[in-house]
Coordinates of C-alpha atoms in Angstrom, one line a residue:
M1 CA -0.2 3.4 9.4
E2 CA 3.0 4.1 11.3
E3 CA 4.1 0.5 10.9
A4 CA 3.6 0.5 7.1
V5 CA 5.5 3.8 6.7
A6 CA 8.3 2.7 9.0
D7 CA 8.6 -0.6 7.0
C8 CA 8.7 1.4 3.7
V9 CA 11.4 3.8 4.9
A10 CA 13.5 1.0 6.2
A11 CA 13.3 -0.9 2.9
L12 CA 13.9 2.1 0.6
G13 CA 16.4 3.6 2.9
T14 CA 18.9 1.0 1.6
V15 CA 18.8 2.4 -1.9
T16 CA 18.7 6.1 -1.5
D17 CA 22.1 6.3 -3.3
R18 CA 20.4 5.2 -6.6
D19 CA 19.0 7.6 -9.2
W20 CA 15.3 7.0 -8.7
G21 CA 14.4 9.3 -11.5
K22 CA 16.0 7.0 -14.1
V23 CA 14.4 3.7 -12.9
R24 CA 10.9 2.6 -13.7
A25 CA 8.8 1.5 -10.7
G26 CA 7.9 -2.1 -11.4
R27 CA 5.0 -2.3 -13.8
L28 CA 4.0 1.3 -13.5
E29 CA 4.5 4.1 -16.0
W30 CA 6.1 6.3 -13.3
D31 CA 9.7 6.2 -12.3
C32 CA 10.7 5.4 -8.8
R33 CA 10.9 9.1 -7.7
E34 CA 7.5 9.9 -9.1
T35 CA 6.1 6.9 -7.3
A36 CA 7.6 7.9 -4.0
A37 CA 6.2 11.4 -4.3
H38 CA 2.8 9.9 -5.2
I39 CA 2.9 8.0 -1.8
A40 CA 3.4 11.2 0.1
D41 CA 0.7 13.0 -2.1
D42 CA -1.9 10.4 -1.4
L43 CA -1.2 10.3 2.3
I44 CA -1.5 14.1 2.8
A45 CA -4.7 14.1 0.6
Y46 CA -6.3 11.4 2.7
A47 CA -5.3 13.2 5.9
G48 CA -6.8 16.4 4.6
R49 CA -10.1 14.9 3.6
L50 CA -10.5 13.1 6.8
A51 CA -9.4 15.9 9.1
G52 CA -11.3 18.5 7.1
R53 CA -14.5 16.3 7.0
S54 CA -14.5 16.8 3.2
T55 CA -17.6 15.2 1.7
A56 CA -18.0 17.0 -1.6
G57 CA -15.0 15.9 -3.5
H58 CA -11.2 16.1 -3.8
L59 CA -9.5 19.0 -1.9
P60 CA -7.9 21.6 -4.2
F61 CA -4.3 21.0 -3.2
T62 CA -1.4 18.7 -3.9
I63 CA 2.1 18.2 -2.5
S64 CA 5.2 18.9 -4.5
L65 CA 8.9 18.3 -3.7
D66 CA 11.6 20.9 -4.0
E67 CA 13.7 20.2 -7.1
D68 CA 16.8 19.7 -4.9
T69 CA 15.1 17.1 -2.7
D70 CA 17.2 14.0 -2.5
N71 CA 15.9 10.5 -2.0
A72 CA 16.4 10.7 1.8
G73 CA 14.3 13.8 1.7
V74 CA 11.5 12.1 -0.2
L75 CA 11.4 9.4 2.5
K76 CA 11.3 12.0 5.3
T77 CA 8.3 13.5 3.4
I78 CA 6.6 10.1 3.4
E79 CA 7.3 9.8 7.1
A80 CA 5.7 13.2 7.8
T81 CA 2.6 12.8 5.6
G82 CA 2.1 9.3 7.1
A83 CA 2.2 10.7 10.6
L84 CA -0.4 13.3 9.6
L85 CA -2.7 10.6 8.2
A86 CA -2.2 8.5 11.4
A87 CA -3.1 11.5 13.5
A88 CA -6.2 12.2 11.5
I89 CA -7.3 8.6 11.8
R90 CA -6.8 8.5 15.6
T91 CA -8.7 11.8 16.2
T92 CA -11.6 11.3 13.8
P93 CA -14.8 10.0 15.4
R94 CA -16.0 6.5 14.3
A95 CA -19.1 7.7 12.5
V96 CA -17.4 10.4 10.4
R97 CA -17.2 9.8 6.6
A98 CA -15.1 11.8 4.1
F99 CA -15.0 11.7 0.3
H100 CA -13.6 8.9 -1.7
S101 CA -14.7 8.4 -5.2
Y102 CA -15.1 4.6 -5.4
P103 CA -17.5 3.0 -5.1
F104 CA -19.9 4.8 -2.7
R105 CA -18.2 8.2 -2.6
H106 CA -17.2 8.0 1.1
A107 CA -15.0 6.2 3.5
N108 CA -14.7 6.1 7.3
R109 CA -11.4 6.3 9.3
E110 CA -10.8 2.6 9.0
G111 CA -11.3 2.8 5.2
F112 CA -8.8 5.7 4.9
A113 CA -6.3 3.7 7.1
A114 CA -6.6 0.7 4.8
M115 CA -6.3 2.9 1.7
G116 CA -3.2 4.7 3.1
V117 CA -1.6 1.4 4.1
A118 CA -2.3 0.0 0.6
E119 CA -0.7 3.0 -1.1
V120 CA 2.4 2.5 1.0
L121 CA 2.7 -1.2 0.7
L122 CA 2.0 -1.5 -3.0
H123 CA 4.1 1.4 -4.1
T124 CA 7.0 0.4 -1.9
H125 CA 6.8 -2.9 -3.7
D126 CA 6.9 -1.1 -7.1
I127 CA 10.0 1.0 -6.1
A128 CA 11.7 -2.1 -4.7
E129 CA 11.0 -4.0 -7.9
G130 CA 12.5 -1.1 -9.9
T131 CA 15.6 -0.8 -7.8
G132 CA 16.1 -4.6 -7.6
I133 CA 15.7 -5.1 -3.8
T134 CA 13.5 -7.6 -2.0
Y135 CA 10.5 -6.3 -0.1
E136 CA 7.8 -8.1 1.8
P137 CA 5.7 -6.2 4.5
P138 CA 4.3 -7.9 7.7
A139 CA 1.5 -10.2 6.8
E140 CA -0.9 -8.5 9.2
L141 CA -0.6 -5.2 7.2
A142 CA -1.6 -6.9 4.0
S143 CA -4.4 -8.7 5.8
F144 CA -5.6 -5.4 7.2
V145 CA -6.0 -4.0 3.7
L146 CA -7.6 -7.1 2.2
T147 CA -10.3 -7.5 4.9
R148 CA -11.4 -3.9 4.7
I149 CA -11.2 -2.7 1.1
F150 CA -10.9 -5.9 -0.9
P151 CA -14.0 -7.8 0.5
Q152 CA -14.7 -9.7 -2.7
V153 CA -11.1 -11.1 -3.0
R154 CA -10.9 -14.7 -1.8
P155 CA -8.0 -15.3 0.6
G156 CA -5.0 -16.9 -1.0
P157 CA -1.8 -18.7 0.2
T158 CA -0.6 -15.6 2.1
P159 CA -2.1 -12.1 2.5
W160 CA 0.8 -10.4 0.7
Q161 CA 0.7 -12.7 -2.3
T162 CA -3.1 -12.2 -2.4
L163 CA -2.8 -8.4 -2.3
L164 CA -0.2 -8.4 -5.1
W165 CA -2.4 -10.6 -7.2
A166 CA -5.6 -8.5 -6.5
T167 CA -3.8 -5.4 -7.7
G168 CA -2.3 -6.9 -10.9
R169 CA 1.2 -7.3 -9.4
G170 CA 1.5 -11.0 -9.1
A171 CA 0.1 -14.4 -9.8
L172 CA -1.8 -17.0 -7.8
P173 CA -2.2 -20.6 -8.7
G174 CA -5.6 -21.4 -10.3
R175 CA -6.6 -17.7 -10.7
E176 CA -6.6 -15.6 -13.8
P177 CA -4.3 -12.6 -13.9
V178 CA -5.9 -9.3 -12.7
T179 CA -5.8 -6.5 -15.3
G180 CA -8.1 -4.0 -13.7
W181 CA -9.1 -3.4 -10.1
K182 CA -10.5 -1.0 -7.6
W183 CA -10.9 -1.3 -3.9
S184 CA -14.2 -1.1 -2.2
N185 CA -15.2 0.7 1.0
N186 CA -18.3 -0.4 2.9
P187 CA -21.7 0.7 1.8
L188 CA -23.9 3.1 3.8
L189 CA -27.6 3.7 3.9
H190 CA -29.6 6.3 5.9
S191 CA -33.1 6.3 7.3
E192 CA -34.7 8.8 9.6
R193 CA -33.1 7.7 12.8
L194 CA -30.6 5.1 11.7
V195 CA -27.5 4.6 9.6
L196 CA -27.2 1.2 8.0
E197 CA -23.5 0.4 7.8
G198 CA -22.3 -2.4 5.5
V199 CA -20.1 -4.9 7.3
T200 CA -16.6 -5.6 6.1
P201 CA -15.0 -9.1 6.5
A202 CA -12.9 -7.7 9.3
T203 CA -16.0 -6.5 11.2
A204 CA -17.8 -9.8 10.5
A205 CA -14.8 -11.8 11.9
G206 CA -14.8 -9.7 15.1
L207 CA -18.6 -10.1 15.6
S208 CA -18.5 -13.9 14.9
L209 CA -15.8 -14.3 17.6
A210 CA -17.9 -12.6 20.3
G211 CA -16.3 -9.2 19.8
D212 CA -18.0 -5.8 19.3
G213 CA -17.0 -5.4 15.7
G214 CA -15.9 -1.8 16.5
Y215 CA -19.4 -0.7 17.6
E216 CA -20.8 0.3 21.0
W217 CA -23.9 -1.8 21.3
V218 CA -27.1 -1.0 23.2
G219 CA -27.0 -3.5 26.1
G220 CA -23.3 -4.0 25.8
A221 CA -23.2 -6.8 23.1
A222 CA -24.5 -7.8 19.7
A223 CA -27.4 -10.3 19.7
D224 CA -26.8 -14.0 19.0
G225 CA -28.5 -13.8 15.5
T226 CA -26.1 -11.0 14.5
R227 CA -23.1 -13.1 15.5
E228 CA -24.5 -16.1 13.6
G229 CA -25.0 -13.9 10.5
A230 CA -21.5 -12.6 10.8
G231 CA -20.2 -16.1 10.9
I232 CA -22.0 -16.8 7.6
M233 CA -20.4 -13.7 6.1
V234 CA -16.9 -14.9 7.2
R235 CA -17.5 -18.1 5.4
Q236 CA -18.7 -16.3 2.3
Y237 CA -15.5 -14.2 2.3
E238 CA -13.3 -17.3 2.7
E239 CA -15.2 -18.9 -0.3
G240 CA -14.8 -15.8 -2.5
V241 CA -18.6 -15.2 -2.7
F242 CA -18.9 -12.2 -0.5
H243 CA -20.6 -9.1 -2.0
P244 CA -20.6 -6.0 0.3
E245 CA -23.9 -4.6 -0.8
W246 CA -25.7 -7.9 -0.4
G247 CA -24.3 -8.7 3.0
M248 CA -25.0 -7.6 6.5
Y249 CA -25.6 -4.0 7.7
V250 CA -25.2 -2.9 11.3
L251 CA -28.1 -0.6 12.4
V252 CA -26.6 2.4 14.2
R253 CA -28.6 5.2 15.9
R254 CA -27.8 8.6 14.4
D255 CA -28.3 10.5 17.7
D256 CA -25.7 8.6 19.8
D257 CA -23.8 6.3 17.4
R258 CA -24.9 3.1 19.3
A259 CA -25.7 -0.1 17.5
V260 CA -29.1 -1.6 18.0
G261 CA -29.0 -4.6 15.7
A262 CA -28.2 -5.9 12.3
M263 CA -30.1 -6.6 9.1
G264 CA -28.9 -8.1 5.8
F265 CA -29.3 -10.4 2.9
H266 CA -28.6 -14.1 2.7
G267 CA -26.8 -13.6 -0.6
V268 CA -27.1 -12.0 -4.0
P269 CA -30.5 -12.0 -5.8
D270 CA -31.2 -15.3 -7.6
G271 CA -32.0 -15.7 -11.3
E272 CA -35.6 -14.7 -10.7
G273 CA -34.7 -11.5 -9.0
R274 CA -35.6 -12.7 -5.6
V275 CA -33.4 -11.9 -2.5
E276 CA -34.0 -13.0 1.1
I277 CA -33.5 -10.7 4.0
G278 CA -33.1 -11.3 7.8
Y279 CA -32.7 -9.1 10.9
D280 CA -32.0 -9.1 14.6
L281 CA -32.2 -6.4 17.3
V282 CA -30.7 -6.4 20.7
A283 CA -33.3 -6.8 23.5
G284 CA -32.9 -3.2 24.8
A285 CA -33.7 -1.7 21.4
R286 CA -36.9 -3.5 20.6
G287 CA -40.2 -1.9 20.6
H288 CA -39.0 1.4 19.1
G289 CA -39.7 0.8 15.4
Y290 CA -36.1 0.4 14.5
A291 CA -36.5 -2.9 12.7
T292 CA -39.5 -1.6 10.7
E293 CA -37.6 1.6 9.7
A294 CA -34.5 -0.3 8.6
L295 CA -36.5 -2.9 6.8
R296 CA -38.3 -0.3 4.7
T297 CA -35.0 1.4 3.9
L298 CA -33.1 -1.8 2.9
S299 CA -36.0 -3.3 1.0
A300 CA -36.5 -0.1 -1.0
W301 CA -32.8 0.0 -1.8
A302 CA -32.9 -3.6 -3.0
L303 CA -36.0 -3.2 -5.1
A304 CA -34.4 -0.2 -6.8
R305 CA -31.5 -2.4 -8.1
D306 CA -31.6 -3.7 -11.6
G307 CA -33.3 -7.0 -11.9
V308 CA -34.5 -7.3 -8.3
R309 CA -38.3 -8.0 -8.2
T310 CA -38.9 -9.5 -4.8
V311 CA -37.6 -9.2 -1.3
A312 CA -38.5 -12.2 0.9
A313 CA -38.3 -13.0 4.6
V314 CA -39.0 -16.2 6.4
V315 CA -40.1 -16.2 10.1
E316 CA -41.5 -18.7 12.5
R317 CA -45.3 -18.6 12.7
E318 CA -45.1 -18.1 16.5
N319 CA -42.7 -15.1 16.2
A320 CA -45.5 -12.5 16.4
P321 CA -43.2 -9.4 16.9
S322 CA -41.2 -10.2 13.7
R323 CA -44.3 -10.9 11.7
K324 CA -45.7 -7.5 12.8
V325 CA -42.4 -5.8 11.7
L326 CA -42.8 -7.3 8.2
A327 CA -46.5 -6.3 8.0
R328 CA -45.7 -2.7 9.0
A329 CA -42.9 -2.6 6.3
G330 CA -45.4 -3.6 3.6
F331 CA -44.6 -7.3 3.3
T332 CA -47.5 -9.8 2.8
E333 CA -47.7 -13.6 3.4
A334 CA -46.8 -15.7 0.5
G335 CA -46.8 -19.2 1.9
E336 CA -46.1 -21.4 4.9
E337 CA -44.1 -24.6 5.4
E338 CA -43.6 -26.5 8.7
G339 CA -44.5 -23.5 10.8
R340 CA -42.4 -21.1 8.9
V341 CA -44.1 -18.3 7.1
C342 CA -42.7 -16.7 4.0
Y343 CA -43.4 -13.0 3.5
E344 CA -42.7 -11.0 0.3
L345 CA -42.4 -7.5 -0.8
R346 CA -42.6 -7.0 -4.6
G347 CA -41.3 -4.1 -6.6

């Protein structure tokens, strides 16, 4: 957050002598001064929601600049509100969610960080375009935004070019222009003892490379099956076929915020309304009913989606514990091939 704001202030600080109120900000309907004020307003709004743990909706306040505030003063306000959001992000516990309208009505601290950075980068670009200066932020900032709140956008030549295209501000070879867009925070489902947290491309990349993905795992590390599933998600993201709701979910205990495993879909439902599910728990969390609880929750969620009629799972015949999990969750045997048993749960 601090790097994005510092980069914004450095770029726009070179044109504070211009009349921002008379210049349109790129393709926006706002002028450059309105756009700069909007950056500060969004940053303080995000900070307020996150620090105040606001879950019901937008907070009833906004920021306004004194009439005699010059352009340098506007930039100081962006610096201050950016610092407040950065502080809120640093001090908010990992599991906390606060309100954001789209698409799941919540975001965690990483989501708010990505949204804040996006506001700064994109609107700095708009103002730079309006004032006729060149602006390109560090690639890692654009990548941070893309891999957290643009999970369905296939990577392009560079992260910055891709982000501009994804928000209707640029073109990419071989891709249609974007005329409408929204970012997407990760989905979240609750069961009695667990929170099922949808995995972002950034989290998947971390897990696939033997990292912790931002979680504290029971036993110290994710299971091999989770890392393999994360690698599949990374490939889906790179191919542009990643769908957040139909991906992987990390299973987190509500009482201590520790991850016990992962569960997820192999892809979106097929043309017959069938979707396949898989799961994996760390050794230290087995035998407590977590897999059954999560499977019931995720299967019920899937069967409640339009057009989904069947949730399927395929396990080795000799994997008795996994077969018991499926039976307890209401799945029944639907066939067997080469020692692998297919179980189904129908809506």
